[in-house]
Coordinates of C-alpha atoms and ligand atoms in Angstrom, one line a residue:
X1 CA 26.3 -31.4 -25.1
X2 CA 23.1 -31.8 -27.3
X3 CA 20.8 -32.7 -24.0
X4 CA 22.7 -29.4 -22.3
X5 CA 21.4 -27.2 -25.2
X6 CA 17.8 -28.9 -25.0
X7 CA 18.2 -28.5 -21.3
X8 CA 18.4 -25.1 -21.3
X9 CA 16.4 -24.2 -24.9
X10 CA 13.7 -26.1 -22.6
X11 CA 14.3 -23.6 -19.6
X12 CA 14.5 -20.4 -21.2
X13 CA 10.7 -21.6 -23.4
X14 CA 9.4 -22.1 -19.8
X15 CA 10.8 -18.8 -18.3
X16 CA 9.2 -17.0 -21.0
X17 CA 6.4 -18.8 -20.7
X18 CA 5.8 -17.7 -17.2
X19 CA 6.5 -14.7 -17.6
X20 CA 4.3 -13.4 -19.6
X21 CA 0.8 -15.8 -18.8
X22 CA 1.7 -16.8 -15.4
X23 CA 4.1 -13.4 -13.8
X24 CA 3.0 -10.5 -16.2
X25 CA 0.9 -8.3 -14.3
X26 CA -2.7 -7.1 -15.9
X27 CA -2.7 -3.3 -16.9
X28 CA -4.7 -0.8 -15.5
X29 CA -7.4 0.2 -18.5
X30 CA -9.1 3.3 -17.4
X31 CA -8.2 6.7 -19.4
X32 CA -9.1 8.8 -16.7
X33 CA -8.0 12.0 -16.3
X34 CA -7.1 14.2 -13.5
X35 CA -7.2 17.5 -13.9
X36 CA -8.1 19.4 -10.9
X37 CA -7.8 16.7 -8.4
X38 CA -5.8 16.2 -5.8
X39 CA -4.4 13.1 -4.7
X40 CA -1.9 11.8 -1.5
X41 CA 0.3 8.7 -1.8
X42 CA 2.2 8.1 1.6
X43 CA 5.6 6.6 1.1
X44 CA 5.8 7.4 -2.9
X45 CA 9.6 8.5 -2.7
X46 CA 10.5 4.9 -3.8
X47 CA 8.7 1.2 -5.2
X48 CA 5.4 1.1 -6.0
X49 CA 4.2 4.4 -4.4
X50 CA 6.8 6.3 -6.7
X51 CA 5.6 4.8 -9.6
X52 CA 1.6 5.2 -8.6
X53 CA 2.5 8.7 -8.0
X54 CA 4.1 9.1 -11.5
X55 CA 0.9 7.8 -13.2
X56 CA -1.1 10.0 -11.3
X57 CA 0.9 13.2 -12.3
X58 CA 1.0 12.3 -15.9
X59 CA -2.7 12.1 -15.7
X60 CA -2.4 15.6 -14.9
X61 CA -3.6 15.3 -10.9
X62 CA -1.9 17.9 -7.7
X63 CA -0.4 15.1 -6.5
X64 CA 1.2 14.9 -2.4
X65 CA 4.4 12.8 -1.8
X66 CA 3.3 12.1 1.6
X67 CA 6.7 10.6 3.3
X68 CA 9.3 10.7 6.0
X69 CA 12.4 11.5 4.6
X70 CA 12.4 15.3 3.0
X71 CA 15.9 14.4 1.0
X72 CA 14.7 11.1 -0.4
X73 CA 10.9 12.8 -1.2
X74 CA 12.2 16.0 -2.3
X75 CA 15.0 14.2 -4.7
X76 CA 11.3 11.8 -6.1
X77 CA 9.3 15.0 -6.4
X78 CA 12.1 16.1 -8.9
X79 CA 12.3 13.0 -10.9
X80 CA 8.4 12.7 -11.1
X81 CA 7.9 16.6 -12.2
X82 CA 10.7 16.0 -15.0
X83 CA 8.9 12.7 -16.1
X84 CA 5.6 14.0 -16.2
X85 CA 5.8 17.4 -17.5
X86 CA 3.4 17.8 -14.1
X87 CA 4.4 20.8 -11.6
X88 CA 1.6 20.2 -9.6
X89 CA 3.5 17.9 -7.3
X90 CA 4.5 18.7 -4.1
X91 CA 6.3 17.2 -0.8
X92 CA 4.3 17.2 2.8
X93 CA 5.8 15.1 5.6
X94 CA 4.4 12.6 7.1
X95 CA 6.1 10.0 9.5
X96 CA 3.7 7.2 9.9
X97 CA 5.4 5.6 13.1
X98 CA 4.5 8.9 14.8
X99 CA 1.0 9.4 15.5
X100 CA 1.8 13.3 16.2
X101 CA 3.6 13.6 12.8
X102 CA 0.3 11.5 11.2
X103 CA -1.6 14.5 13.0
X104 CA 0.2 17.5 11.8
X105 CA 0.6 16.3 8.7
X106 CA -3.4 16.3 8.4
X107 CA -3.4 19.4 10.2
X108 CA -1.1 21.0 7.4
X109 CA -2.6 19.1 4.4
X110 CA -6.6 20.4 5.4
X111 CA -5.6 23.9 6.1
X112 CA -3.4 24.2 3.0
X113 CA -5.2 21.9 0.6
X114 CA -8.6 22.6 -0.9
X115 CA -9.5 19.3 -2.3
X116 CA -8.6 15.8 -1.6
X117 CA -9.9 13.0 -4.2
X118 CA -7.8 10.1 -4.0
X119 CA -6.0 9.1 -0.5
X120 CA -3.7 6.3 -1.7
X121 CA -2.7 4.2 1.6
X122 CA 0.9 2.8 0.4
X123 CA 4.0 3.2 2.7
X124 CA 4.7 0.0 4.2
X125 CA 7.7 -2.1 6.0
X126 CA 9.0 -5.1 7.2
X127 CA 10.9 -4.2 10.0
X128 CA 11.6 -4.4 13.8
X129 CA 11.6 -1.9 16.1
X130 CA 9.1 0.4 17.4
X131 CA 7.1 3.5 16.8
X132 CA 7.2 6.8 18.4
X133 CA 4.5 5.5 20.6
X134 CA 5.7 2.7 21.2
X135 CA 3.8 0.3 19.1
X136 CA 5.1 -2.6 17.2
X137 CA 6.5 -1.3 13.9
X138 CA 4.5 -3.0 11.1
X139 CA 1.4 -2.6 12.6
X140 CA 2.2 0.9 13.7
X141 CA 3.1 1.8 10.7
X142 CA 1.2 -0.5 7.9
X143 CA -2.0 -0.2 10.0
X144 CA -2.0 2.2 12.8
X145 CA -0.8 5.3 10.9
X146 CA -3.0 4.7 8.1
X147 CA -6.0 4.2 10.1
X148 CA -5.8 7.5 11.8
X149 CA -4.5 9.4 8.7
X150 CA -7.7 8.5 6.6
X151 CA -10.0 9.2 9.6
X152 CA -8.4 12.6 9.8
X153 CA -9.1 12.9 5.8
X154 CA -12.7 11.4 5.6
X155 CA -14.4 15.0 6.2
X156 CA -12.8 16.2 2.8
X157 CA -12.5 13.3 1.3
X158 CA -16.5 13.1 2.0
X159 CA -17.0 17.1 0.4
X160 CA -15.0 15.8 -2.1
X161 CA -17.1 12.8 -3.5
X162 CA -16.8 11.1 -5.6
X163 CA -13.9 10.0 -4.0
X164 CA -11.6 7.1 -2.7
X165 CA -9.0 5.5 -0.5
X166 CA -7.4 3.0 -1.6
X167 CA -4.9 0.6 0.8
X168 CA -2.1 -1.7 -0.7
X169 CA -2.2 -4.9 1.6
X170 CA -0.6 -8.0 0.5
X171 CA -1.2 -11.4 -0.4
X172 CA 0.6 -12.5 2.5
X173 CA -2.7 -11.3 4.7
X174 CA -3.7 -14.6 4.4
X175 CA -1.4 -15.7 6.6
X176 CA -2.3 -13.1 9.3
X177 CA -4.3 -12.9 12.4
X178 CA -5.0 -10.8 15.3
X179 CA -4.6 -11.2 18.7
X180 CA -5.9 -8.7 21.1
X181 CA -4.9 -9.3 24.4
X182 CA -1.3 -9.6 23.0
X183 CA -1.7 -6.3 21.4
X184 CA -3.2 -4.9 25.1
X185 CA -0.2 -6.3 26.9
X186 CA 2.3 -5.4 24.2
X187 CA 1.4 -2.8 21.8
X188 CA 2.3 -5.3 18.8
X189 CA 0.7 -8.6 17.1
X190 CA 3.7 -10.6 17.7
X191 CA 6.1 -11.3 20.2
X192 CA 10.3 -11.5 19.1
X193 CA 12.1 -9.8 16.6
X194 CA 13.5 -12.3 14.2
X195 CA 13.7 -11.8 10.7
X196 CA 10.7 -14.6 10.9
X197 CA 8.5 -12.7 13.6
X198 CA 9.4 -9.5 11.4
X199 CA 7.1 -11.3 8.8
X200 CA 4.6 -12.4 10.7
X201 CA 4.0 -9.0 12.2
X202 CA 3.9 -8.1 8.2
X203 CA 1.5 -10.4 7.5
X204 CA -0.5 -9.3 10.4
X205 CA -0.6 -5.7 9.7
X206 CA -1.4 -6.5 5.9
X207 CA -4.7 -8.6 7.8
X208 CA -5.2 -5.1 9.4
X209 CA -5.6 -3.6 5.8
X210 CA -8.0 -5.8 4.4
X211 CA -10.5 -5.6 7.8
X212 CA -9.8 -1.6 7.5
X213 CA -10.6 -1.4 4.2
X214 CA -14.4 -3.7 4.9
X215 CA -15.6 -1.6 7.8
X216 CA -14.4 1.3 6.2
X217 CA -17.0 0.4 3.6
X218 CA -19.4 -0.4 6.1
X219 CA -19.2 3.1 8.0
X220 CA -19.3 4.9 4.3
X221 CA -22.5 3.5 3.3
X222 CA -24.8 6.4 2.1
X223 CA -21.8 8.9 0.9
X224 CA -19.6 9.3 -2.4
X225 CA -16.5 8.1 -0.9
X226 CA -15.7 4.1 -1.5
X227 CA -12.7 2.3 -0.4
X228 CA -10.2 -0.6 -2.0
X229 CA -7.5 -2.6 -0.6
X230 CA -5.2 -5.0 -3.0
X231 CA -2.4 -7.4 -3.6
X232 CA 0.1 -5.1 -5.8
X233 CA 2.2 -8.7 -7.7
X234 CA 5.4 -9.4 -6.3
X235 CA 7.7 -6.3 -7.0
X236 CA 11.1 -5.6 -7.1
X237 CA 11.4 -3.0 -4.4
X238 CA 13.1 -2.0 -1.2
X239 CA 10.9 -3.8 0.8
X240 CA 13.2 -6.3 1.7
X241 CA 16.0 -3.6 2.8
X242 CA 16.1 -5.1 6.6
X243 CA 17.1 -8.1 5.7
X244 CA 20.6 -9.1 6.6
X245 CA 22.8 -9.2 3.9
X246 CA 23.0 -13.2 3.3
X247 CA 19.3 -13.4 3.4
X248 CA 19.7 -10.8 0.9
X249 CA 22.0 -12.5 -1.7
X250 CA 19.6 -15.6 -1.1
X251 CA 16.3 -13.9 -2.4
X252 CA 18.7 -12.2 -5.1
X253 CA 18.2 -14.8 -8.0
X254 CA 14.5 -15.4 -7.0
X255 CA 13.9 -11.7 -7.3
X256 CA 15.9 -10.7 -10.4
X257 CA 13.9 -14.0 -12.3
X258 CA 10.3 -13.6 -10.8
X259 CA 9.8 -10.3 -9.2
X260 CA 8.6 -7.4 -11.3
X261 CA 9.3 -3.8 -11.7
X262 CA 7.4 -0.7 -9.9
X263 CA 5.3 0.2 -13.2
X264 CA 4.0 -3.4 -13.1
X265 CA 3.9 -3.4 -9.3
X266 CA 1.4 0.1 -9.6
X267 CA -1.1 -1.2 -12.1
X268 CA -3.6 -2.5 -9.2
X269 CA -3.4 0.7 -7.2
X270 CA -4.1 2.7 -9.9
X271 CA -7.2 0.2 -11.0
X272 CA -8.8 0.5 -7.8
X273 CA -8.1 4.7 -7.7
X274 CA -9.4 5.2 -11.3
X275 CA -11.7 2.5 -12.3
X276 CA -14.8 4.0 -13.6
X277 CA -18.1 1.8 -11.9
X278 CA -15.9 0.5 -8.6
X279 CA -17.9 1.9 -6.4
X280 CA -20.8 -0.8 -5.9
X281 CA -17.7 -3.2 -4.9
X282 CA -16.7 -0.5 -2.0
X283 CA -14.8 -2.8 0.8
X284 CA -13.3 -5.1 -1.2
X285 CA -9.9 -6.7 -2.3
X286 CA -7.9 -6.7 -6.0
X287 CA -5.4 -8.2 -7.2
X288 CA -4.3 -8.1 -11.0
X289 CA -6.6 -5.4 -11.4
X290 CA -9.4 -7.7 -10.4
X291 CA -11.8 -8.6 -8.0
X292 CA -10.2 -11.2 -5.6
X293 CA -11.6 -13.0 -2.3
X294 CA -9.9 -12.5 0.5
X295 CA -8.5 -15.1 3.4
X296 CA -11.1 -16.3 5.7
X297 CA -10.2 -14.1 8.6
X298 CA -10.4 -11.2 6.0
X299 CA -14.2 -11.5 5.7
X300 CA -14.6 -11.6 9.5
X301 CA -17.2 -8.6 9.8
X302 CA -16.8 -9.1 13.6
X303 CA -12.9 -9.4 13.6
X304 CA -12.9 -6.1 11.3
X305 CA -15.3 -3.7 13.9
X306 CA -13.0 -5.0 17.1
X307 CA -10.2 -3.5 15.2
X308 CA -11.9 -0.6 14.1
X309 CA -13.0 -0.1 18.2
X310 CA -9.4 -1.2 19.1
X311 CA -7.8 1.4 16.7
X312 CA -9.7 4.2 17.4
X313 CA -9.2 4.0 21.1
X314 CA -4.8 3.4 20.4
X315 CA -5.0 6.0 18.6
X316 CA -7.3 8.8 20.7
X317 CA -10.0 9.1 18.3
X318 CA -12.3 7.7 20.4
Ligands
NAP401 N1 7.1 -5.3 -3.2 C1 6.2 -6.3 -3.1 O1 6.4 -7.4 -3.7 C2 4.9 -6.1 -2.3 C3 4.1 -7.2 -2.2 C4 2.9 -7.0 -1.5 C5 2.6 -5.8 -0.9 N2 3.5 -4.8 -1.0 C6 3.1 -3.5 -0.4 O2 3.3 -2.4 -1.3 C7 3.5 -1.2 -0.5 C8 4.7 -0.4 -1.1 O3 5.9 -1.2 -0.8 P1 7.2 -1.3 -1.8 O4 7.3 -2.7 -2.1 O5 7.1 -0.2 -2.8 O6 8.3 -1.0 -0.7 P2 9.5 0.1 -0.6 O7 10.2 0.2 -1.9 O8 10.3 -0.3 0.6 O9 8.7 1.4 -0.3 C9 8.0 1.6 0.9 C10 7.7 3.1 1.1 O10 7.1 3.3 2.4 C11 7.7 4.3 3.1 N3 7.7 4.3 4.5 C12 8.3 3.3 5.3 N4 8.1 3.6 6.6 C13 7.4 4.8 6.6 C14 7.0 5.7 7.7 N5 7.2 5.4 9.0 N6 6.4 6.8 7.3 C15 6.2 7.2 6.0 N7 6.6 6.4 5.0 C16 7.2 5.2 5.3 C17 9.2 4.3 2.6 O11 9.9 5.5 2.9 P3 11.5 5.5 3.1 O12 12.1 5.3 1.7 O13 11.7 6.8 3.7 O14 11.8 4.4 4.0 C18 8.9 4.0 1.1 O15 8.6 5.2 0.5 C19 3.7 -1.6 0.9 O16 2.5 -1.4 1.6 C20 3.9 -3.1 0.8 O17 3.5 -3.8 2.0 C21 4.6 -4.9 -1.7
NAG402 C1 -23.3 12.0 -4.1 O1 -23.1 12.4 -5.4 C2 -24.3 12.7 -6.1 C3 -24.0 13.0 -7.5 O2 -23.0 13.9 -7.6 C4 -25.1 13.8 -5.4 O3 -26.3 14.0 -6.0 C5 -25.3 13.4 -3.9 O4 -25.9 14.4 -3.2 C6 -24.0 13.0 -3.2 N1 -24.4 12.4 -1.9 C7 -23.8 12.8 -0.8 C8 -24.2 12.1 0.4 O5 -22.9 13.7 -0.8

């Protein structure tokens, strides 16, 4: 009985423990404010782009819910308005697994939109399936959509300096790699659709991010807009909504002990959008709301300007 109550006295010390030096996320410091700015967060109608959203507002930006579903966004743009005390928020769709609906929505946001100051790169899944154009979800999705949405933004964004983007990646990039003559033959960076390839092709996409986010650097060189990808902690989200339901009640413990909430989960994002002095470390990745290296393939200059050439020809910029 005695060695039961030491037992778990001893468990509980080291839970607590590790959640708050090992788990607890850093905060974001910066008092910015936003006042006539406008920023875009794609997929903000739930997780951590809900909650990065919300910040922004109460820092008093015109904030864009860029996202797919005009119910589930509409229903956010109501909770963060009410939150915030902010009206300036606003709904524009935007489907990233359809390059046309990644197209009109730039067509709508530059002809409608004066400004653009901060493009926050956060809608992601873990998924199978396939996009409109037939490309592998994740990295049509994760990467593809992304990559021609900022490129559609980067005139304003350029007017607009100083200005960002900023791309939530993932840890798991370091896991991640590219093959191209898969992706010529295929349209995707993996082949299968179990819940394991599903991963994979996450991790891949998340690769995508970080090599994005370094030749985006590279090609901004010599104007006022930088760029930042990150690792956003280990949230409690939706992210893991595909998975079947006994995979689910698996992860279940794991997440409700370890994982941590949205707020936490928004703290990088909003370091690397309103960080005062960033800009000399244009390129690179954060996590904890610091500078972190990234996996070897991540700082393959060469890897990241074949998928910058690759891109721009699957998507017809080029
Ligand atoms: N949670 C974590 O532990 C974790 C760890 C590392 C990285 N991340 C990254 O953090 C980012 C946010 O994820 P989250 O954890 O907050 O997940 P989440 O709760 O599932 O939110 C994902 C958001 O992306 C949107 N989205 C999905 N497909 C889209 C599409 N085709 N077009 C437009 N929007 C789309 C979703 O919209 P719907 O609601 O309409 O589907 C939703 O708003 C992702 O990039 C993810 O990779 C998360
Ligand atoms: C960048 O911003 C500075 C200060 O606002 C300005 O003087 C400079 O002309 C800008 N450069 C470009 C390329 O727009």
């Amino acid at each position: 009985m005695t060695m039961f109550v030491y037992l778990t006295a001893g468990f509980v010390l080291f839970y607590v423990f590790l959640y708050y030096f090992v788990l607890k996320a850093a905060r974001c410091c910066s008092q910015v404010k936003l006042q006539g700015k406008t920023v875009v967060v794609t997929g903000s109608n739930t997780g951590i782009g809900k909650s990065t959203a919300l910040e922004l507002a109460k820092r008093g930006a015109r904030v864009i819910l860029a996202c797919r579903s005009r119910k589930r966004a509409e229903a956010a743009v109501l909770d963060i308005r009410r939150e915030s005390g902010n009206n300036q928020v606003l709904f524009m769709q935007l489907d990233l697994a359809s390059l046309k609906s990644v197209r009109s929505f730039a067509e709508t946001f530059l002809n409608t939109e004066p400004r653009l100051d901060i493009l926050i790169n956060n809608a992601g899944v873990i998924a199978s399936g396939r996009t409109e154009e037939g490309f592998g979800l994740a990295f049509g999705v994760n990467h593809l959509g992304h990559f021609l949405l900022t490129n559609l933004l980067l005139e304003r964004l350029k007017q607009c300096g100083p200005s960002r983007v900023v791309t939530v990646s993932a840890l798991l990039h370091r896991c991640g790699n590219i093959n191209f003559p898969l992706l010529a033959s295929t349209k995707d960076l993996v082949s299968g659709e179990s819940t394991l390839q599903n991963i994979r092709a996450y991790c891949n996409s998340k690769l995508c991010n970080v090599l994005f986010t370094r030749e985006l650097a590279n090609q901004l060189q010599g104007t006022n807009v930088s760029c930042f990808c990150l690792h956003p902690g280990v949230i409690r989200t939706e992210i893991g909504r595909s998975l079947s339901w006994w995979q689910q009640l698996l992860v279940t413990p794991l997440v409700k002990l370890f994982f941590l909430d949205v707020e936490a989960g928004s703290q990088t994002t909003l370091h690397c959008a309103l960080q005062e002095g960033l800009e000399p470390l244009s390129g690179r990745y954060f996590s904890n709301c610091a500078l972190q290296q990234v996996g070897a393939r991540g700082r393959d200059d060469a890897l990241a300007k074949k998928l910058w050439e690759v891109s721009e020809r699957l998507t017809g910029l080029s």
